[in-house]
């Protein structure tokens, strides 16, 4: 019996034009997509990195309703002006911390509800800002990031169309042959098998990023231009404000009600809207362990009496889908192992983007039209981005770079590195950028462990230290190989360093 | 979510079995592999159903992650064995697939800028219009939240499809005409 092909038989014209489209999109947006992919991969571990950065903060396994009330009251009493929101971030299974924030400050809190110090994780905020906004003003930045998500989706689609033997070659991986074949196989195999992941992160990223622009048009089309009415349909309505003064809302009663009436829900975020006013209300965001939804919103009045559920778990399907986008994008739905898998898949996506452009330069060389400067600049971006991320991370943790300097340091550093790369052979760019990234990590790990981490630091913090140290050693491997006169296997196969 | 061990093991066995069957079928290159291909996909589907049975929508997502992780093991396993060199066809396709500049000078640059504007801001705007039009059409029959989510899904998807298909179209005037036609359709549909 002959197997009937699952994939439609490709005409050579279609394959060529799909490949051409794939290459063009990659050339235009590949650099920014790479920065987003790398920052997104790191952002999957934002909780762990944030805690490592603020390592002296206490570990908190659980918070009682009374402790939550006390923490909220302490921050509320310390306010200097009117507050619009007061947030309590409760400990979770993979984030054993208790953090409280208002419009004015963010504090780490101990299990008894007493603030222990200012929450200080500026590099983590820098990383999230990079991934969400590329450090641009919020609407412009998030729309650009959403547009890049759509382009990543276009790359996946054109790549699949351009692959005439997608299933037959699904498990083939030629290693040890020419650099181009090795890179092509790495690019194609990872792209095929991880396409569900690539499509999921690209589509959800584009949805999140383009929410404002598409929401504006949808609001025009169906809500008389009132975008808040559209938000209310998806995420619930806010009660009418009443600015008259009142004691702070009864959070403890709300939490006790949650435990009694909704024991299956796991509260992780409490928001007091317009705290200290008669119009204040409390939202308890709770995880539903079997669902992809980010949270169900449980609404309480200022006295802590239960009012309603917004319906993210059992309301309209559209609400449930809208609420599921975030966890699918960041891999927050299966504990540590799913996050770890997302980390690996994210690195694979970075490798796919990097090898895609590498293939372009290799093909140009094969056709007698080499572009060594451009290729060096691309190598500079591929290895310079992690180097600058590592340098800002180390500088921030060591206290050498104040929070306000992280963004200019990163972008100015990257620009300088790309300029240097344009006049430097790609192999040297790769080697030195890797060395810089590895050294930064290698220096900052013992510094943080010795100087800032408490003696009884939990296992999670040590695990982060170990992963960072291993990453440093991997980055430094080609440097060590060069020093000891050994050939670097990755470089030998042309995985990263072009012929010079 | 921490999956119970029996569910995890059963899913893993099904996924590994499914991938092994697919690998064997595709390495045979069309010789009597129909049953293996069907069996392989069926095993992967069964693993997803098993995960969904245990953990609803979160289980499906977990199952897909598990399948992709297992596939990576297979692929990197294959990476350890050198295979036959690539057939000529790949080389030919690669050779013809370079985005080359056929026109010299300012006309080429202008064409490049126009292509960028067409695929970027214009196709994005047209896709957002199409998403809103989908919302308008779905609104009478669906709950507002469901209609809205269709728009939020459709807009980026339409942009991606449009960008890929437009670049596959070699004639520049035709690319522009497609975007223009879709834009007019979206705008008129929303205005009516």
XYZ file of C-alpha atoms in Angstrom:
692
model
C 0.000 0.000 0.000
C 1.339 3.414 -0.892
C 1.061 6.220 1.612
C -0.962 9.155 0.413
C 0.902 12.358 1.252
C -0.709 14.404 4.028
C 0.869 17.668 2.915
C -0.363 18.990 -0.453
C 2.117 18.342 -3.263
C 4.080 21.503 -3.693
C 4.762 23.078 -7.040
C 8.315 24.328 -7.346
C 6.949 27.814 -8.043
C 4.996 27.847 -4.822
C 7.951 26.559 -2.831
C 10.261 29.172 -4.318
C 7.874 32.050 -3.728
C 7.109 30.837 -0.182
C 10.854 30.591 0.543
C 11.363 34.030 -0.907
C 8.551 35.444 1.267
C 9.991 33.640 4.298
C 13.462 35.086 3.676
C 12.176 38.612 3.107
C 10.112 38.713 6.303
C 13.036 37.256 8.222
C 15.435 39.840 6.811
C 13.122 42.742 7.669
C 12.095 41.799 11.199
C 14.468 38.982 12.224
C 16.593 41.162 14.504
C 13.753 42.540 16.592
C 12.033 39.150 16.705
C 15.259 37.644 18.033
C 15.450 40.238 20.838
C 11.813 39.519 21.706
C 12.304 35.746 21.659
C 15.345 35.911 23.916
C 13.754 38.334 26.374
C 10.549 36.253 26.330
C 12.483 33.084 27.093
C 14.031 34.774 30.120
C 10.684 36.319 31.084
C 9.233 32.809 31.513
C 11.443 32.679 34.610
C 10.691 36.187 35.801
C 9.515 34.983 39.219
C 12.693 33.036 39.860
C 14.986 35.779 38.502
C 13.136 38.452 40.449
C 13.599 36.594 43.700
C 17.261 35.888 42.957
C 17.734 39.600 42.253
C 16.047 40.503 45.546
C 17.560 37.529 47.353
C 17.420 38.936 50.864
C 13.593 39.060 50.862
C 12.004 36.479 53.161
C 10.461 33.255 51.866
C 6.769 33.048 52.728
C 4.893 29.795 52.200
C 1.388 30.920 53.214
C -0.425 34.043 54.367
C -3.315 34.133 56.836
C -6.274 36.474 56.222
C -5.183 38.505 59.262
C -1.623 38.900 57.909
C -3.002 40.036 54.552
C -5.177 42.632 56.290
C -2.247 43.821 58.383
C 0.025 44.227 55.361
C -2.642 46.153 53.455
C -3.371 48.369 56.453
C 0.330 49.134 56.979
C 0.823 50.259 53.383
C -2.480 52.144 53.397
C -1.525 54.038 56.567
C 1.836 54.990 55.057
C 0.270 56.574 51.964
C 1.149 60.156 51.079
C -1.695 60.845 48.669
C -4.845 59.270 47.309
C -4.418 55.736 46.038
C -6.151 54.198 43.055
C -5.130 50.605 43.821
C -3.608 48.531 46.589
C -2.260 45.114 45.593
C -1.315 42.070 47.622
C 0.621 39.358 45.760
C 0.198 36.180 47.777
C 2.679 33.279 47.778
C 2.190 30.614 45.113
C 3.529 27.105 44.709
C 6.456 28.307 42.561
C 6.770 31.800 44.063
C 7.026 31.620 47.863
C 6.906 35.352 48.484
C 4.509 37.974 49.821
C 4.662 41.395 48.170
C 2.378 44.393 48.685
C 2.200 47.472 46.498
C 0.362 50.753 46.093
C 0.650 53.506 43.488
C 3.536 54.843 45.590
C 5.676 51.891 46.676
C 6.261 48.129 46.557
C 7.273 46.267 49.712
C 8.302 42.727 50.550
C 6.247 41.422 53.466
C 6.843 38.591 55.948
C 4.373 35.847 56.866
C 2.999 37.899 59.769
C 2.097 40.769 57.441
C 4.921 43.125 58.435
C 6.756 44.892 55.589
C 10.433 43.937 55.632
C 11.857 46.317 53.090
C 11.419 47.807 49.671
C 10.936 45.282 46.940
C 13.971 45.807 44.705
C 14.146 43.958 41.396
C 14.886 46.647 38.788
C 16.476 44.313 36.240
C 13.401 42.125 36.235
C 11.248 45.199 35.540
C 13.705 46.169 32.773
C 13.422 42.688 31.245
C 9.620 42.685 31.310
C 9.561 46.186 29.844
C 11.870 45.003 27.059
C 9.692 42.026 26.207
C 6.352 43.853 26.446
C 7.294 47.244 24.987
C 10.873 47.114 23.634
C 11.347 49.996 26.110
C 9.150 52.256 23.957
C 6.178 54.294 25.227
C 3.501 51.796 26.249
C 0.918 51.924 23.425
C 3.518 52.280 20.659
C 5.744 49.635 22.194
C 3.118 46.994 22.825
C 1.603 47.534 19.370
C 5.024 47.119 17.754
C 5.612 43.958 19.787
C 2.176 42.657 18.753
C 2.993 43.425 15.113
C 6.229 41.456 15.431
C 4.154 38.585 16.849
C 2.028 38.684 13.685
C 5.199 38.681 11.572
C 6.554 35.697 13.505
C 3.296 33.932 12.693
C 3.771 34.899 9.031
C 7.284 33.417 9.190
C 5.912 30.136 10.571
C 3.187 29.964 7.908
C 5.483 30.819 4.993
C 8.085 28.399 6.364
C 5.565 25.554 6.446
C 4.404 26.403 2.912
C 7.999 26.503 1.746
C 8.743 23.028 3.018
C 7.862 20.508 0.324
C 8.854 17.427 2.322
C 7.736 18.489 5.758
C 6.687 15.052 6.994
C 9.134 12.867 5.133
C 12.086 14.767 6.598
C 10.489 15.304 9.994
C 13.108 13.276 11.849
C 16.126 13.817 9.602
C 19.064 15.687 11.093
C 22.344 15.736 9.194
C 25.158 16.603 11.513
C 28.807 16.590 10.643
C 28.256 17.509 7.006
C 28.370 20.984 5.539
C 27.526 23.984 7.720
C 24.582 24.849 5.490
C 22.980 21.407 5.745
C 23.459 21.258 9.498
C 21.964 24.709 9.934
C 19.121 23.952 7.529
C 18.250 20.745 9.352
C 18.405 22.433 12.746
C 16.205 25.261 11.435
C 13.677 22.981 9.732
C 13.378 20.207 12.313
C 12.955 22.541 15.260
C 10.475 24.605 13.245
C 8.346 21.601 12.337
C 8.148 19.899 15.696
C 7.883 23.064 17.733
C 5.432 24.726 15.335
C 2.547 24.359 17.858
C 4.657 26.298 20.356
C 5.792 28.881 17.799
C 2.240 29.429 16.569
C 0.866 29.594 20.132
C 3.380 32.174 21.384
C 3.246 34.223 18.180
C -0.551 34.302 18.035
C -1.077 34.969 21.739
C 1.707 37.558 21.716
C 0.116 39.286 18.731
C -3.293 39.172 20.420
C -1.925 40.746 23.597
C 0.096 43.342 21.705
C -2.588 44.349 19.227
C -5.366 44.354 21.835
C -5.467 48.141 22.061
C -5.571 48.794 18.308
C -8.036 46.010 17.450
C -10.043 46.831 20.585
C -10.371 50.430 19.441
C -11.834 49.334 16.097
C -14.106 46.714 17.703
C -15.331 49.343 20.163
C -16.117 51.607 17.197
C -17.918 48.757 15.455
C -20.060 47.553 18.337
C -19.841 49.677 21.468
C -20.305 53.213 20.177
C -16.570 53.857 20.533
C -16.614 53.067 24.280
C -13.581 50.823 24.784
C -14.359 50.454 28.507
C -17.667 48.817 27.531
C -15.695 46.294 25.457
C -13.355 45.609 28.390
C -16.392 45.133 30.650
C -17.809 42.488 28.309
C -14.546 40.539 28.498
C -13.186 41.258 31.976
C -16.190 42.477 33.997
C -17.503 45.868 35.031
C -16.110 48.135 37.725
C -18.593 49.501 40.281
C -19.252 53.254 40.256
C -16.660 55.170 42.329
C -17.590 57.040 45.519
C -14.668 59.170 46.762
C -16.040 59.732 50.287
C -13.546 58.522 52.905
C -13.990 55.143 54.613
C -11.867 52.650 56.549
C -9.800 50.273 54.430
C -11.757 47.356 52.963
C -12.100 44.139 54.969
C -9.693 41.892 53.076
C -9.522 39.271 55.835
C -13.269 38.557 55.627
C -13.041 38.295 51.834
C -10.225 35.747 52.109
C -12.095 33.726 54.758
C -15.160 33.683 52.477
C -12.993 32.494 49.604
C -11.738 29.557 51.637
C -15.210 28.607 52.850
C -17.171 29.034 49.617
C -14.591 28.379 46.904
C -12.062 25.952 48.397
C -10.914 24.727 44.972
C -9.791 28.234 43.927
C -6.263 29.353 44.879
C -6.088 33.125 45.553
C -2.819 34.706 44.394
C -3.579 38.395 43.894
C -5.833 40.733 45.839
C -6.670 44.150 44.388
C -8.383 46.847 46.435
C -9.790 49.389 43.989
C -10.027 52.987 45.281
C -8.871 51.927 48.755
C -10.172 53.957 51.699
C -13.242 55.309 49.889
C -16.902 54.390 50.139
C -16.699 53.126 46.539
C -13.816 50.729 47.280
C -14.180 47.097 46.298
C -11.957 44.045 46.530
C -11.101 41.666 43.708
C -9.529 38.341 44.599
C -7.854 36.752 41.585
C -7.734 32.993 42.046
C -6.188 30.228 39.998
C -8.329 27.271 38.939
C -5.779 24.447 38.830
C -7.315 22.504 35.925
C -7.967 25.508 33.729
C -5.817 27.609 31.415
C -7.569 30.814 32.491
C -5.252 33.331 34.123
C -7.668 33.729 37.032
C -11.302 33.895 38.046
C -12.109 37.294 39.540
C -14.060 37.035 42.817
C -15.605 40.414 43.665
C -16.257 41.643 47.211
C -17.559 44.927 48.587
C -15.733 47.131 51.094
C -17.089 45.071 54.024
C -15.674 41.886 52.541
C -19.084 40.524 51.522
C -19.097 38.403 48.376
C -20.732 40.148 45.413
C -20.077 38.126 42.249
C -17.723 36.152 40.040
C -16.722 37.796 36.780
C -17.120 34.542 34.818
C -13.637 33.959 33.468
C -13.999 30.257 34.363
C -17.627 29.628 33.488
C -18.878 32.671 31.594
C -19.005 33.180 27.834
C -16.455 31.125 25.907
C -14.925 34.385 24.660
C -14.180 35.428 28.242
C -12.554 32.083 28.978
C -10.425 32.255 25.830
C -9.396 35.869 26.459
C -8.374 34.916 29.975
C -6.312 31.931 28.775
C -4.037 33.857 26.432
C -1.503 34.891 29.097
C -0.813 31.441 30.564
C -0.470 29.909 27.097
C 1.970 32.641 26.067
C 4.246 32.306 29.105
C 3.798 28.625 29.944
C 2.276 29.213 33.354
C 0.031 26.181 33.416
C 1.930 23.124 34.528
C 4.330 24.038 37.282
C 8.099 23.954 37.016
C 8.450 21.346 34.255
C 6.228 23.181 31.796
C 8.162 26.382 32.508
C 11.392 24.476 31.935
C 10.006 23.093 28.665
C 9.001 26.617 27.623
C 12.536 27.741 28.429
C 13.997 25.049 26.144
C 11.431 25.726 23.411
C 12.155 29.458 23.689
C 15.878 28.849 23.231
C 15.029 26.655 20.243
C 12.993 29.531 18.793
C 16.019 31.819 19.240
C 18.136 29.187 17.477
C 15.603 28.966 14.633
C 15.662 32.745 14.144
C 19.470 32.839 14.351
C 19.993 29.926 11.937
C 17.414 31.394 9.549
C 19.549 34.472 8.956
C 22.743 32.409 9.089
C 21.361 30.325 6.218
C 20.672 33.482 4.261
C 24.302 34.579 4.599
C 25.615 31.097 3.784
C 23.498 31.033 0.617
C 24.816 34.431 -0.396
C 28.361 33.152 0.033
C 27.568 30.072 -2.021
C 26.199 32.282 -4.767
C 29.346 34.394 -4.753
C 27.667 37.420 -3.140
C 29.058 37.349 0.406
C 28.070 40.063 2.882
C 30.715 39.693 5.612
C 29.895 42.962 7.387
C 26.201 42.268 7.562
C 26.948 38.773 8.723
C 29.191 40.083 11.488
C 26.496 42.534 12.538
C 23.982 39.678 12.690
C 26.440 37.623 14.760
C 26.844 40.700 16.959
C 23.107 40.865 17.529
C 22.771 37.129 18.204
C 25.528 37.066 20.820
C 25.538 40.727 21.807
C 21.944 40.668 23.044
C 22.623 37.982 25.674
C 25.925 39.702 26.488
C 24.186 43.031 27.145
C 21.399 41.320 29.102
C 24.023 39.560 31.235
C 26.013 42.769 31.695
C 22.992 44.809 32.790
C 21.902 41.959 35.054
C 25.300 41.759 36.724
C 25.609 45.541 36.951
C 22.170 45.876 38.509
C 22.602 43.060 41.039
C 26.041 44.372 42.014
C 24.620 47.858 42.472
C 26.882 49.342 39.790
C 24.043 50.270 37.441
C 21.180 52.269 38.956
C 17.679 51.296 37.713
C 17.333 54.368 35.484
C 20.545 53.526 33.619
C 19.581 49.982 32.598
C 17.638 50.922 29.454
C 20.234 53.367 28.038
C 23.061 51.010 29.002
C 21.437 48.120 27.154
C 20.539 49.936 23.932
C 23.672 52.113 23.772
C 25.775 49.041 24.513
C 24.027 47.037 21.818
C 24.413 49.852 19.277
C 28.130 50.160 20.073
C 28.566 46.412 19.840
C 26.862 46.292 16.434
C 29.092 49.099 15.164
C 32.145 47.247 16.415
C 30.827 44.044 14.836
C 30.599 45.773 11.449
C 34.389 46.187 11.390
C 35.310 42.953 13.142
C 35.351 39.383 11.840
C 32.211 37.494 12.865
C 34.114 34.708 14.594
C 35.819 37.181 16.901
C 32.525 38.967 17.566
C 30.918 35.710 18.588
C 33.821 34.653 20.779
C 34.165 37.965 22.602
C 30.437 38.537 23.077
C 30.074 35.040 24.502
C 33.065 35.626 26.746
C 31.585 38.887 28.024
C 28.217 37.272 28.756
C 29.845 34.289 30.450
C 32.176 36.409 32.566
C 29.366 38.686 33.754
C 27.347 35.679 34.920
C 30.380 33.945 36.375
C 31.219 36.999 38.493
C 27.720 37.896 39.634
C 26.688 34.428 40.843
C 29.264 34.127 43.683
C 28.805 37.835 44.493
C 25.080 37.446 45.043
C 25.395 34.114 46.845
C 28.038 35.430 49.260
C 26.985 39.036 49.737
C 23.191 39.045 49.565
C 21.685 35.602 49.827
C 20.706 34.583 53.363
C 22.504 31.583 54.821
C 19.254 29.620 54.964
C 18.231 30.526 51.411
C 15.693 28.085 49.984
C 16.606 25.483 47.384
C 15.001 27.473 44.558
C 17.524 30.302 44.920
C 20.436 27.858 44.877
C 18.945 26.205 41.801
C 18.841 29.579 40.027
C 22.484 30.169 41.005
C 23.423 26.756 39.617
C 21.595 27.347 36.313
C 23.237 30.761 35.909
C 26.666 29.273 36.632
C 26.088 26.492 34.094
C 24.962 29.062 31.514
C 28.190 30.996 32.198
C 30.303 27.890 31.661
C 28.480 27.056 28.421
C 29.013 30.603 27.172
C 32.699 30.425 28.047
C 33.244 27.021 26.450
C 34.491 28.280 23.051
C 36.793 30.731 24.821
C 38.294 27.871 26.808
C 38.545 25.762 23.648
C 40.349 28.585 21.867
C 42.677 29.069 24.835
C 43.581 25.384 24.889
C 43.912 25.191 21.137
C 40.874 22.952 20.597
C 38.403 23.476 17.797
C 34.959 24.599 18.899
C 32.420 22.051 17.571
C 29.714 24.669 17.039
C 32.089 26.927 15.191
C 33.483 24.023 13.164
C 30.020 23.223 11.898
C 29.337 26.817 11.134
C 26.463 26.909 13.612
C 27.388 30.353 14.700
C 30.666 31.560 13.278
C 30.921 32.242 9.588
C 33.961 31.629 7.486
C 36.267 34.567 7.732
C -0.791 21.678 37.957
C 1.226 18.654 38.918
C -0.003 15.728 36.850
C -0.558 12.396 38.615
C 2.097 9.844 37.731
C -0.132 7.206 36.037
C -1.654 9.842 33.719
C 1.772 11.227 32.920
C 3.232 7.788 32.208
C 0.302 6.695 30.057
C 0.488 9.911 28.035
C 4.239 9.554 27.648
C 3.930 5.967 26.436
C 1.304 6.970 23.874
C 3.348 9.956 22.696
C 6.575 7.972 22.428
C 4.776 5.158 20.605
C 3.086 7.600 18.249
C 6.309 9.410 17.426
C 8.186 6.144 16.921
C 5.483 4.963 14.493
C 5.594 8.233 12.549
C 9.363 8.164 12.409
C 9.370 4.630 11.059
C 6.670 5.421 8.494
C 8.404 8.544 7.216
C 11.784 6.862 7.001
C 10.204 4.183 4.787
C 9.362 7.026 2.365
C 5.918 5.909 1.231
C 6.344 2.128 1.212
C 3.420 0.626 3.157
C 3.508 3.211 5.919
C -0.174 4.206 5.822
C -1.154 2.190 8.873
C 1.865 3.411 10.808
C 1.115 7.046 9.981
C -2.536 6.669 10.987
C -1.546 4.770 14.129
C 1.072 7.365 15.050
C -1.308 10.286 14.794
C -4.017 8.294 16.593
C -1.643 7.609 19.497
C -0.754 11.318 19.747
C -4.446 12.236 19.663
C -5.220 9.614 22.316
C -2.520 11.111 24.547
C -4.131 14.544 24.226
C -7.587 13.126 24.979
C -6.164 11.373 28.035
C -4.638 14.640 29.261
C -7.867 16.514 28.563
C -9.819 13.897 30.513
C -7.574 14.432 33.510
C -7.129 18.200 33.387
C -9.591 19.881 31.007
C -8.130 22.604 28.755
C -4.969 22.834 30.844
C -4.446 19.122 30.234
C -4.573 19.572 26.445
C -1.927 22.297 26.624
C 0.163 20.085 28.920
C -0.156 17.159 26.492
C 0.992 19.298 23.562
C 4.033 20.468 25.545
C 4.803 16.853 26.421
C 4.538 15.799 22.769
C 6.823 18.606 21.586
C 9.399 17.789 24.272
C 9.339 14.125 23.260
C 9.685 15.070 19.581
C 12.793 17.086 20.430
C 14.346 13.980 21.976
C 13.661 12.064 18.761
C 15.079 14.836 16.599
C 18.226 15.288 18.676
C 18.556 11.512 18.776
C 18.574 11.581 14.991
C 21.193 14.322 15.131
C 23.670 11.843 16.577
C 23.520 9.683 13.433
C 24.835 11.015 10.123
C 22.303 10.516 7.342
C 22.429 10.521 3.594
C 23.178 13.875 1.982
C 20.314 16.093 0.959
C 18.616 15.414 -2.333
C 19.297 17.801 -5.172
C 15.866 19.356 -4.951
C 16.644 21.107 -1.684
C 19.724 22.657 -3.209
C 17.756 23.876 -6.203
C 15.006 25.332 -4.044
C 17.527 27.063 -1.859
C 19.294 28.441 -4.864
C 16.187 30.044 -6.272
C 14.818 31.226 -2.977
C 17.024 34.211 -2.398
C 15.198 37.505 -2.250
C 17.176 39.215 -4.939
C 17.046 42.733 -6.101
C 16.227 42.674 -9.801
C 16.147 46.397 -10.285
C 18.987 48.707 -9.614
C 18.967 52.131 -7.997
C 16.183 54.240 -6.569
C 13.335 52.301 -8.209
C 14.391 49.172 -6.367
C 14.652 51.062 -3.088
C 11.251 52.664 -3.555
C 9.750 49.279 -4.391
C 11.290 47.837 -1.233
C 9.915 50.658 0.904
C 6.471 50.257 -0.671
C 6.537 46.499 -0.020
C 7.435 47.180 3.614
C 4.628 49.724 4.019
C 2.189 47.394 2.276
C 2.994 44.360 4.406
C 3.481 46.267 7.628
C 1.189 49.150 8.516
C -1.270 48.757 5.605
C -1.794 45.000 5.851
C -1.978 45.385 9.646
C -4.651 48.039 9.379
C -6.597 46.022 6.822
C -6.417 42.958 9.089
C -7.681 44.961 12.053
C -10.546 46.196 9.854
C -11.322 42.616 8.818
C -11.282 41.542 12.466
C -13.721 44.308 13.345
C -15.890 43.336 10.380
C -15.940 39.759 11.674
C -17.072 41.124 15.041
C -19.840 43.120 13.335
C -21.019 40.052 11.422
C -20.860 37.731 14.447
C -22.442 40.150 16.900
C -26.087 39.401 16.041
C -25.694 35.661 16.572
C -23.024 35.353 19.266
C -22.525 36.688 22.786
C -20.564 39.974 22.646
C -17.523 38.421 24.370
C -17.441 35.567 21.853
C -17.751 37.941 18.897
C -15.009 40.169 20.336
C -12.612 37.265 20.802
C -13.137 36.240 17.167
C -11.956 39.719 16.175
C -8.925 39.555 18.475
C -7.954 36.148 17.039
C -8.694 36.971 13.444
C -6.814 40.270 13.164
C -3.249 38.953 13.816
C -3.971 35.721 11.976
C -5.228 37.606 8.918
C -2.176 39.873 9.031
C 0.182 36.898 9.106
C -1.602 35.097 6.270
C -1.851 38.290 4.234
C 1.855 39.107 4.702
C 2.947 35.605 3.696
C 0.624 35.361 0.684
C 1.340 38.884 -0.543
C 5.067 38.215 -0.575
C 4.429 35.049 -2.546
C 2.729 37.160 -5.202
C 5.445 38.337 -7.597
C 3.465 41.153 -9.260
C 3.707 44.322 -7.220
C 0.534 45.908 -8.610
C -1.412 42.800 -7.701
C -0.143 42.874 -4.110
C -1.257 46.481 -3.792
C -4.613 45.714 -5.406
C -5.301 42.856 -2.976
C -4.583 45.040 0.063
C -6.644 47.881 -1.376
C -9.586 45.601 -2.181
C -9.574 44.002 1.267
C -9.260 47.401 2.911
C -12.223 48.777 0.989
C -14.225 45.653 1.808
C -13.474 46.018 5.513
C -14.162 49.748 5.627
C -17.400 49.495 3.647
C -18.562 46.534 5.724
C -18.019 48.514 8.922
C -19.605 51.682 7.548
C -22.827 49.990 6.394
